[in-house]
């Protein structure tokens, strides 16, 4: 035989469990019922003598309201849109942080130019110093050779001048003393032609002398350079060989260093990729948390707005003696069913409400919404806290 005490205890626990599950609906229903009672009292007061009675239409027993216009008329609608935009932004941020497929780390290509430059930098002292010393020695050899053979060169240059000196001197005498060499009655045209001929001969002699002197100078420079090259050539070749050997050694060291750097960079890249992946996971967790909090805010504010609309609609329903008020257009519940059909064959989400026993009271509802005041942050936080406690 069943124990009455056990049956009573199970009944109490079932009631307690039912209360925990349904307490939110019970509290909300009680609030709506109280609101309807107050609205009913207000409606009766409006029907009392001294108050203008609302003109109703006998034929209309159902009210229609444009829900979108009612939502937009609520003072908190802009806040709801702002929250929805913030949620959408978080959603896009979460999409941007989607985990990419893992790919093998490719070793980074290290530019060899810095290492090549370092080779020259390390050998700059030796290379530049050796070259400067060779150039200084070459100039010293050249100077000594010029000093030893300058007199011989000047002698050859003077000999060239002497070859033309007498001829040019005689032409200058003729030009200067032309009038004294002729009779006074000599024609001026003949004198001018003769003078021009002498000047032309002098110019040709001067040009020829200059060309011979230039050739002599070239031969002299070639002779000096040839001597310097014969003295410095072996020394320069030896220095170049030493510099090449040192350069090859430094290049080998630079290649080894480049390889070490490339290996180190590869390891660092792998570590960085791991850290980035961990940070990305943490970022996604944070964004999801923010999205959940933002969704709760949106839901709480949306519920608050719709409750205000429902309260004002109930008032209008009492004034007009409506049996119910419908949202126009109405949402088709079939739209939310998991139908396995193409999108083109899916039913429309919203459909208009058509009836002969209806009256559109959207404008009245919008006016009623204008009497509400926007909820501040404190009241919103308080409503959130009460909702969580309930």
Tab-separated table of C-alpha atoms in Angstrom:
chain	number	residue	atom	x	y	z
A	1	UNK	CA	0.000	0.000	0.000
A	2	UNK	CA	1.359	3.426	-0.991
A	3	UNK	CA	2.670	5.705	1.736
A	4	UNK	CA	0.517	8.883	2.000
A	5	UNK	CA	3.484	10.900	3.302
A	6	UNK	CA	5.631	9.977	0.302
A	7	UNK	CA	2.790	10.842	-2.070
A	8	UNK	CA	2.405	14.228	-0.390
A	9	UNK	CA	6.122	14.922	-0.594
A	10	UNK	CA	6.249	14.016	-4.292
A	11	UNK	CA	3.257	16.244	-4.926
A	12	UNK	CA	4.947	19.153	-3.131
A	13	UNK	CA	8.198	18.645	-5.082
A	14	UNK	CA	6.263	18.508	-8.355
A	15	UNK	CA	4.530	21.791	-7.471
A	16	UNK	CA	7.866	23.355	-6.546
A	17	UNK	CA	9.424	22.212	-9.818
A	18	UNK	CA	6.406	23.524	-11.749
A	19	UNK	CA	6.719	26.869	-9.954
A	20	UNK	CA	10.405	27.138	-10.851
A	21	UNK	CA	9.695	26.380	-14.502
A	22	UNK	CA	6.621	28.579	-14.896
A	23	UNK	CA	7.312	31.372	-12.445
A	24	UNK	CA	8.378	33.811	-15.158
A	25	UNK	CA	5.153	33.202	-17.136
A	26	UNK	CA	3.070	33.405	-13.950
A	27	UNK	CA	4.644	36.703	-12.916
A	28	UNK	CA	4.264	38.163	-16.419
A	29	UNK	CA	0.640	36.995	-16.609
A	30	UNK	CA	-0.097	38.548	-13.252
A	31	UNK	CA	1.455	41.838	-14.411
A	32	UNK	CA	-0.627	41.822	-17.601
A	33	UNK	CA	-3.774	40.974	-15.613
A	34	UNK	CA	-3.155	43.877	-13.244
A	35	UNK	CA	-2.563	46.156	-16.199
A	36	UNK	CA	-5.827	45.095	-17.775
A	37	UNK	CA	-7.627	45.713	-14.468
A	38	UNK	CA	-6.250	49.252	-14.273
A	39	UNK	CA	-7.022	49.871	-17.908
A	40	UNK	CA	-10.541	48.550	-17.365
A	41	UNK	CA	-11.028	50.877	-14.436
A	42	UNK	CA	-9.762	53.751	-16.528
A	43	UNK	CA	-12.177	52.765	-19.291
A	44	UNK	CA	-15.121	52.667	-16.885
A	45	UNK	CA	-14.123	56.079	-15.607
A	46	UNK	CA	-14.178	57.322	-19.175
A	47	UNK	CA	-17.749	56.041	-19.514
A	48	UNK	CA	-18.924	57.860	-16.380
A	49	UNK	CA	-20.993	61.079	-16.748
A	50	UNK	CA	-18.824	64.108	-17.400
A	51	UNK	CA	-16.461	62.227	-19.702
A	52	UNK	CA	-16.786	62.129	-23.444
A	53	UNK	CA	-17.573	58.626	-24.601
A	54	UNK	CA	-15.467	57.107	-27.329
A	55	UNK	CA	-17.269	56.746	-30.591
A	56	UNK	CA	-17.048	53.109	-31.625
A	57	UNK	CA	-18.022	51.393	-34.766
A	58	UNK	CA	-20.607	48.720	-34.311
A	59	UNK	CA	-19.294	46.735	-37.240
A	60	UNK	CA	-15.659	46.509	-36.050
A	61	UNK	CA	-14.841	44.089	-33.276
A	62	UNK	CA	-11.168	43.489	-34.231
A	63	UNK	CA	-8.474	46.129	-34.300
A	64	UNK	CA	-5.495	46.208	-36.662
A	65	UNK	CA	-2.178	47.915	-35.994
A	66	UNK	CA	0.949	48.313	-38.110
A	67	UNK	CA	3.470	46.754	-35.759
A	68	UNK	CA	6.444	48.362	-37.458
A	69	UNK	CA	5.010	51.845	-37.055
A	70	UNK	CA	4.202	51.084	-33.431
A	71	UNK	CA	7.750	49.908	-32.818
A	72	UNK	CA	9.227	53.000	-34.503
A	73	UNK	CA	7.012	55.267	-32.402
A	74	UNK	CA	8.373	53.879	-29.133
A	75	UNK	CA	10.936	56.243	-27.527
A	76	UNK	CA	13.346	53.334	-26.993
A	77	UNK	CA	13.263	52.142	-30.623
A	78	UNK	CA	16.428	54.037	-31.582
A	79	UNK	CA	18.186	52.429	-28.634
A	80	UNK	CA	17.030	49.014	-29.878
A	81	UNK	CA	18.388	49.743	-33.363
A	82	UNK	CA	21.687	50.839	-31.847
A	83	UNK	CA	21.970	47.601	-29.866
A	84	UNK	CA	21.158	45.571	-32.972
A	85	UNK	CA	23.889	47.391	-34.928
A	86	UNK	CA	26.370	46.683	-32.129
A	87	UNK	CA	25.382	43.018	-32.199
A	88	UNK	CA	25.828	42.921	-35.985
A	89	UNK	CA	29.254	44.519	-35.633
A	90	UNK	CA	30.257	41.869	-33.081
A	91	UNK	CA	28.922	39.191	-35.419
A	92	UNK	CA	31.084	40.491	-38.267
A	93	UNK	CA	34.092	40.669	-35.929
A	94	UNK	CA	33.508	37.053	-34.982
A	95	UNK	CA	33.362	36.098	-38.655
A	96	UNK	CA	36.639	37.932	-39.287
A	97	UNK	CA	38.319	35.871	-36.566
A	98	UNK	CA	37.249	32.506	-37.976
A	99	UNK	CA	40.009	29.962	-37.613
A	100	UNK	CA	41.974	29.577	-40.803
A	101	UNK	CA	43.157	26.161	-41.922
A	102	UNK	CA	46.524	25.288	-40.485
A	103	UNK	CA	49.313	25.542	-43.020
A	104	UNK	CA	52.923	24.464	-42.689
A	105	UNK	CA	55.296	27.247	-41.760
A	106	UNK	CA	57.360	28.194	-44.762
A	107	UNK	CA	60.910	29.269	-43.904
A	108	UNK	CA	61.200	33.013	-44.467
A	109	UNK	CA	63.451	34.140	-47.261
A	110	UNK	CA	66.203	36.186	-45.661
A	111	UNK	CA	67.578	38.933	-47.881
A	112	UNK	CA	71.245	38.311	-48.552
A	113	UNK	CA	72.030	41.962	-49.248
A	114	UNK	CA	72.587	42.956	-45.595
A	115	UNK	CA	75.020	40.054	-45.204
A	116	UNK	CA	76.827	40.979	-48.420
A	117	UNK	CA	77.047	44.551	-47.223
A	118	UNK	CA	78.431	43.394	-43.895
A	119	UNK	CA	81.266	41.643	-45.755
A	120	UNK	CA	82.339	44.911	-47.290
A	121	UNK	CA	81.854	46.789	-44.049
A	122	UNK	CA	84.057	44.385	-42.134
A	123	UNK	CA	86.797	44.593	-44.781
A	124	UNK	CA	86.443	48.316	-45.462
A	125	UNK	CA	89.405	49.196	-43.256
A	126	UNK	CA	91.715	46.735	-44.974
A	127	UNK	CA	90.480	47.299	-48.522
A	128	UNK	CA	90.356	51.074	-48.406
A	129	UNK	CA	93.607	51.284	-46.443
A	130	UNK	CA	95.478	49.028	-48.881
A	131	UNK	CA	94.144	50.882	-51.904
A	132	UNK	CA	95.051	54.248	-50.411
A	133	UNK	CA	98.568	53.053	-49.675
A	134	UNK	CA	99.013	51.771	-53.233
A	135	UNK	CA	97.717	55.027	-54.694
A	136	UNK	CA	100.073	57.008	-52.480
A	137	UNK	CA	103.020	54.857	-53.569
A	138	UNK	CA	102.035	55.164	-57.248
A	139	UNK	CA	101.957	58.951	-56.969
A	140	UNK	CA	105.369	58.891	-55.306
A	141	UNK	CA	106.818	56.747	-58.137
A	142	UNK	CA	105.257	59.019	-60.741
A	143	UNK	CA	106.634	62.140	-59.073
A	144	UNK	CA	110.119	60.703	-58.862
A	145	UNK	CA	110.079	59.709	-62.542
A	146	UNK	CA	108.823	63.119	-63.660
A	147	UNK	CA	111.485	64.907	-61.623
A	148	UNK	CA	114.192	62.651	-63.061
A	149	UNK	CA	113.099	63.103	-66.723
A	150	UNK	CA	111.441	66.530	-66.694
A	151	UNK	CA	114.538	68.248	-68.082
A	152	UNK	CA	114.679	65.845	-71.030
A	153	UNK	CA	110.968	66.458	-71.770
A	154	UNK	CA	111.437	70.234	-71.575
A	155	UNK	CA	114.364	69.949	-73.960
A	156	UNK	CA	112.270	68.095	-76.537
A	157	UNK	CA	109.475	70.629	-76.165
A	158	UNK	CA	111.948	73.472	-76.642
A	159	UNK	CA	113.334	71.821	-79.779
A	160	UNK	CA	109.844	71.786	-81.268
A	161	UNK	CA	109.442	75.483	-80.508
A	162	UNK	CA	112.787	76.264	-82.134
A	163	UNK	CA	111.762	74.471	-85.326
A	164	UNK	CA	109.037	77.073	-85.860
A	165	UNK	CA	110.432	80.057	-84.019
A	166	UNK	CA	112.505	81.539	-86.896
A	167	UNK	CA	109.796	81.084	-89.513
A	168	UNK	CA	107.105	82.650	-87.309
A	169	UNK	CA	109.462	85.468	-86.285
A	170	UNK	CA	110.218	86.324	-89.948
A	171	UNK	CA	106.516	86.405	-90.805
A	172	UNK	CA	105.860	88.739	-87.891
A	173	UNK	CA	108.622	91.089	-89.156
A	174	UNK	CA	107.142	91.138	-92.641
A	175	UNK	CA	103.677	91.882	-91.299
A	176	UNK	CA	104.923	94.678	-89.045
A	177	UNK	CA	107.174	96.299	-91.720
A	178	UNK	CA	105.035	95.720	-94.816
A	179	UNK	CA	104.664	99.405	-95.697
A	180	UNK	CA	108.399	100.079	-95.397
A	181	UNK	CA	109.126	97.214	-97.795
A	182	UNK	CA	107.037	98.685	-100.670
A	183	UNK	CA	106.847	101.940	-102.658
A	184	UNK	CA	104.362	104.523	-101.492
A	185	UNK	CA	102.408	104.159	-104.713
A	186	UNK	CA	101.754	100.381	-104.133
A	187	UNK	CA	98.078	99.524	-104.285
A	188	UNK	CA	96.319	98.922	-100.986
A	189	UNK	CA	94.511	95.898	-102.384
A	190	UNK	CA	97.809	94.225	-103.148
A	191	UNK	CA	99.119	95.070	-99.706
A	192	UNK	CA	96.051	93.598	-98.018
A	193	UNK	CA	96.251	90.387	-100.032
A	194	UNK	CA	99.939	90.013	-99.241
A	195	UNK	CA	99.359	90.619	-95.504
A	196	UNK	CA	96.512	88.083	-95.417
A	197	UNK	CA	98.747	85.488	-97.033
A	198	UNK	CA	101.492	86.059	-94.456
A	199	UNK	CA	98.975	85.841	-91.555
A	200	UNK	CA	97.597	82.594	-92.967
A	201	UNK	CA	101.115	81.107	-93.163
A	202	UNK	CA	101.794	82.164	-89.555
A	203	UNK	CA	98.512	80.581	-88.379
A	204	UNK	CA	99.343	77.307	-90.120
A	205	UNK	CA	102.802	77.241	-88.539
A	206	UNK	CA	101.341	77.937	-85.069
A	207	UNK	CA	98.747	75.161	-85.474
A	208	UNK	CA	101.385	72.693	-86.617
A	209	UNK	CA	103.596	73.618	-83.637
A	210	UNK	CA	100.681	73.156	-81.234
A	211	UNK	CA	99.838	69.730	-82.671
A	212	UNK	CA	103.445	68.560	-82.309
A	213	UNK	CA	103.570	69.816	-78.752
A	214	UNK	CA	100.287	67.940	-77.952
A	215	UNK	CA	101.652	64.740	-79.435
A	216	UNK	CA	104.843	65.219	-77.439
A	217	UNK	CA	102.799	65.733	-74.230
A	218	UNK	CA	100.756	62.563	-74.896
A	219	UNK	CA	103.893	60.536	-75.449
A	220	UNK	CA	105.323	61.956	-72.239
A	221	UNK	CA	102.220	61.020	-70.176
A	222	UNK	CA	102.155	57.578	-71.761
A	223	UNK	CA	105.810	57.105	-70.907
A	224	UNK	CA	105.214	58.139	-67.249
A	225	UNK	CA	102.142	55.896	-66.875
A	226	UNK	CA	103.961	52.959	-68.448
A	227	UNK	CA	106.781	53.297	-65.964
A	228	UNK	CA	104.407	53.586	-62.973
A	229	UNK	CA	102.487	50.522	-64.192
A	230	UNK	CA	105.689	48.518	-64.529
A	231	UNK	CA	106.594	49.346	-60.949
A	232	UNK	CA	103.125	49.121	-59.310
A	233	UNK	CA	101.500	46.399	-61.467
A	234	UNK	CA	102.842	43.399	-59.502
A	235	UNK	CA	102.036	45.071	-56.189
A	236	UNK	CA	98.456	45.842	-57.270
A	237	UNK	CA	97.937	42.260	-58.508
A	238	UNK	CA	99.166	40.872	-55.200
A	239	UNK	CA	96.885	43.168	-53.243
A	240	UNK	CA	93.872	42.200	-55.400
A	241	UNK	CA	94.543	38.499	-54.821
A	242	UNK	CA	94.750	39.014	-51.069
A	243	UNK	CA	91.561	41.069	-51.080
A	244	UNK	CA	89.740	38.393	-53.116
A	245	UNK	CA	90.799	35.652	-50.689
A	246	UNK	CA	89.668	37.702	-47.703
A	247	UNK	CA	86.379	38.477	-49.476
A	248	UNK	CA	85.671	34.782	-50.134
A	249	UNK	CA	86.305	33.960	-46.487
A	250	UNK	CA	83.950	36.702	-45.349
A	251	UNK	CA	81.271	35.578	-47.833
A	252	UNK	CA	81.424	32.021	-46.483
A	253	UNK	CA	80.993	33.377	-42.964
A	254	UNK	CA	78.086	35.574	-44.134
A	255	UNK	CA	76.337	32.581	-45.754
A	256	UNK	CA	76.606	30.611	-42.513
A	257	UNK	CA	75.238	33.544	-40.552
A	258	UNK	CA	72.378	33.988	-43.031
A	259	UNK	CA	71.459	30.318	-42.621
A	260	UNK	CA	71.473	30.671	-38.836
A	261	UNK	CA	69.254	33.754	-39.020
A	262	UNK	CA	66.833	32.017	-41.384
A	263	UNK	CA	66.523	29.033	-39.043
A	264	UNK	CA	65.986	31.322	-36.073
A	265	UNK	CA	63.340	33.295	-37.965
A	266	UNK	CA	61.521	30.081	-38.880
A	267	UNK	CA	61.355	29.030	-35.247
A	268	UNK	CA	60.220	32.508	-34.200
A	269	UNK	CA	57.509	32.469	-36.874
A	270	UNK	CA	56.207	29.108	-35.660
A	271	UNK	CA	56.047	30.417	-32.082
A	272	UNK	CA	54.335	33.613	-33.253
A	273	UNK	CA	51.758	31.635	-35.238
A	274	UNK	CA	50.983	29.571	-32.151
A	275	UNK	CA	50.594	32.702	-30.040
A	276	UNK	CA	48.394	34.323	-32.692
A	277	UNK	CA	46.175	31.226	-32.776
A	278	UNK	CA	45.803	31.300	-28.987
A	279	UNK	CA	45.068	35.017	-29.002
A	280	UNK	CA	42.523	34.499	-31.768
A	281	UNK	CA	40.755	31.844	-29.694
A	282	UNK	CA	40.683	34.169	-26.683
A	283	UNK	CA	39.367	36.964	-28.870
A	284	UNK	CA	36.581	34.759	-30.229
A	285	UNK	CA	35.597	33.713	-26.712
A	286	UNK	CA	35.471	37.372	-25.668
A	287	UNK	CA	33.393	38.345	-28.705
A	288	UNK	CA	30.952	35.481	-28.103
A	289	UNK	CA	30.569	36.609	-24.494
A	290	UNK	CA	29.887	40.169	-25.633
A	291	UNK	CA	27.383	38.888	-28.205
A	292	UNK	CA	25.552	36.893	-25.546
A	293	UNK	CA	25.382	39.939	-23.271
A	294	UNK	CA	24.258	42.136	-26.163
A	295	UNK	CA	21.598	39.582	-27.157
A	296	UNK	CA	20.235	39.654	-23.585
A	297	UNK	CA	20.087	43.463	-23.725
A	298	UNK	CA	18.278	43.330	-27.078
A	299	UNK	CA	15.837	40.720	-25.831
A	300	UNK	CA	15.126	42.653	-22.634
A	301	UNK	CA	14.586	45.948	-24.469
A	302	UNK	CA	12.500	44.283	-27.207
A	303	UNK	CA	10.318	42.653	-24.553
A	304	UNK	CA	9.988	45.993	-22.757
A	305	UNK	CA	8.923	47.761	-25.972
A	306	UNK	CA	6.439	45.040	-26.925
A	307	UNK	CA	4.984	45.026	-23.402
A	308	UNK	CA	4.453	48.798	-23.681
A	309	UNK	CA	2.792	48.304	-27.062
A	310	UNK	CA	0.622	45.503	-25.652
A	311	UNK	CA	-0.428	47.714	-22.738
A	312	UNK	CA	-1.392	50.625	-24.990
A	313	UNK	CA	-3.140	48.238	-27.382
A	314	UNK	CA	-5.135	46.816	-24.471
A	315	UNK	CA	-6.225	50.346	-23.559
A	316	UNK	CA	-7.366	51.003	-27.120
A	317	UNK	CA	-9.136	47.640	-27.206
A	318	UNK	CA	-11.147	48.605	-24.110
A	319	UNK	CA	-12.030	52.026	-25.529
A	320	UNK	CA	-13.194	50.504	-28.828
A	321	UNK	CA	-14.687	47.355	-27.294
A	322	UNK	CA	-12.490	45.167	-29.495
A	323	UNK	CA	-12.410	41.464	-28.804
A	324	UNK	CA	-8.752	41.426	-29.949
A	325	UNK	CA	-6.154	43.461	-31.806
A	326	UNK	CA	-4.087	41.898	-34.564
A	327	UNK	CA	-0.682	42.950	-35.844
A	328	UNK	CA	-0.821	43.718	-39.567
A	329	UNK	CA	0.925	42.166	-41.403
A	330	UNK	CA	0.880	38.984	-39.350
A	331	UNK	CA	3.775	36.563	-39.173
A	332	UNK	CA	3.152	33.149	-40.708
A	333	UNK	CA	4.313	30.477	-38.270
A	334	UNK	CA	4.740	28.019	-41.149
A	335	UNK	CA	7.675	30.164	-42.279
A	336	UNK	CA	9.666	29.073	-39.212
A	337	UNK	CA	9.046	25.359	-39.722
A	338	UNK	CA	12.037	23.354	-41.042
A	339	UNK	CA	10.478	22.670	-44.448
A	340	UNK	CA	12.719	20.861	-46.908
A	341	UNK	CA	11.754	23.007	-49.896
A	342	UNK	CA	13.677	25.486	-52.088
A	343	UNK	CA	13.721	29.103	-50.998
A	344	UNK	CA	11.598	30.057	-54.000
A	345	UNK	CA	8.785	27.781	-52.726
A	346	UNK	CA	8.979	28.842	-49.101
A	347	UNK	CA	5.889	30.691	-47.779
A	348	UNK	CA	6.128	34.408	-47.199
A	349	UNK	CA	7.145	35.362	-43.675
A	350	UNK	CA	4.441	38.052	-43.367
A	351	UNK	CA	0.945	38.120	-44.779
A	352	UNK	CA	-1.706	40.842	-44.616
A	353	UNK	CA	-4.742	40.514	-42.344
A	354	UNK	CA	-7.952	41.019	-44.291
A	355	UNK	CA	-11.424	41.162	-42.763
A	356	UNK	CA	-14.659	43.101	-42.899
A	357	UNK	CA	-14.976	43.218	-39.121
A	358	UNK	CA	-11.689	45.100	-38.572
A	359	UNK	CA	-10.590	48.681	-37.969
A	360	UNK	CA	-7.054	50.110	-38.299
A	361	UNK	CA	-6.094	51.881	-35.091
A	362	UNK	CA	-2.388	52.328	-35.852
A	363	UNK	CA	-2.533	56.131	-35.619
A	364	UNK	CA	-4.161	55.973	-32.183
A	365	UNK	CA	-1.561	53.504	-30.984
A	366	UNK	CA	1.242	55.726	-32.316
A	367	UNK	CA	-0.236	58.685	-30.397
A	368	UNK	CA	-0.362	56.590	-27.261
A	369	UNK	CA	3.252	55.589	-27.735
A	370	UNK	CA	4.148	59.281	-27.753
A	371	UNK	CA	3.047	59.529	-24.133
A	372	UNK	CA	5.791	57.116	-23.060
A	373	UNK	CA	9.227	58.278	-21.936
A	374	UNK	CA	12.512	56.664	-22.912
A	375	UNK	CA	13.891	54.300	-20.326
A	376	UNK	CA	17.270	55.402	-18.930
A	377	UNK	CA	20.239	53.142	-18.205
A	378	UNK	CA	19.325	52.750	-14.542
A	379	UNK	CA	15.778	51.616	-15.224
A	380	UNK	CA	16.998	49.260	-17.941
A	381	UNK	CA	19.578	47.802	-15.565
A	382	UNK	CA	16.931	47.448	-12.891
A	383	UNK	CA	14.576	45.664	-15.284
A	384	UNK	CA	17.416	43.361	-16.339
A	385	UNK	CA	18.187	42.590	-12.719
A	386	UNK	CA	14.554	41.894	-11.895
A	387	UNK	CA	14.251	39.655	-14.958
A	388	UNK	CA	17.336	37.692	-13.909
A	389	UNK	CA	16.077	37.397	-10.331
A	390	UNK	CA	12.687	36.225	-11.552
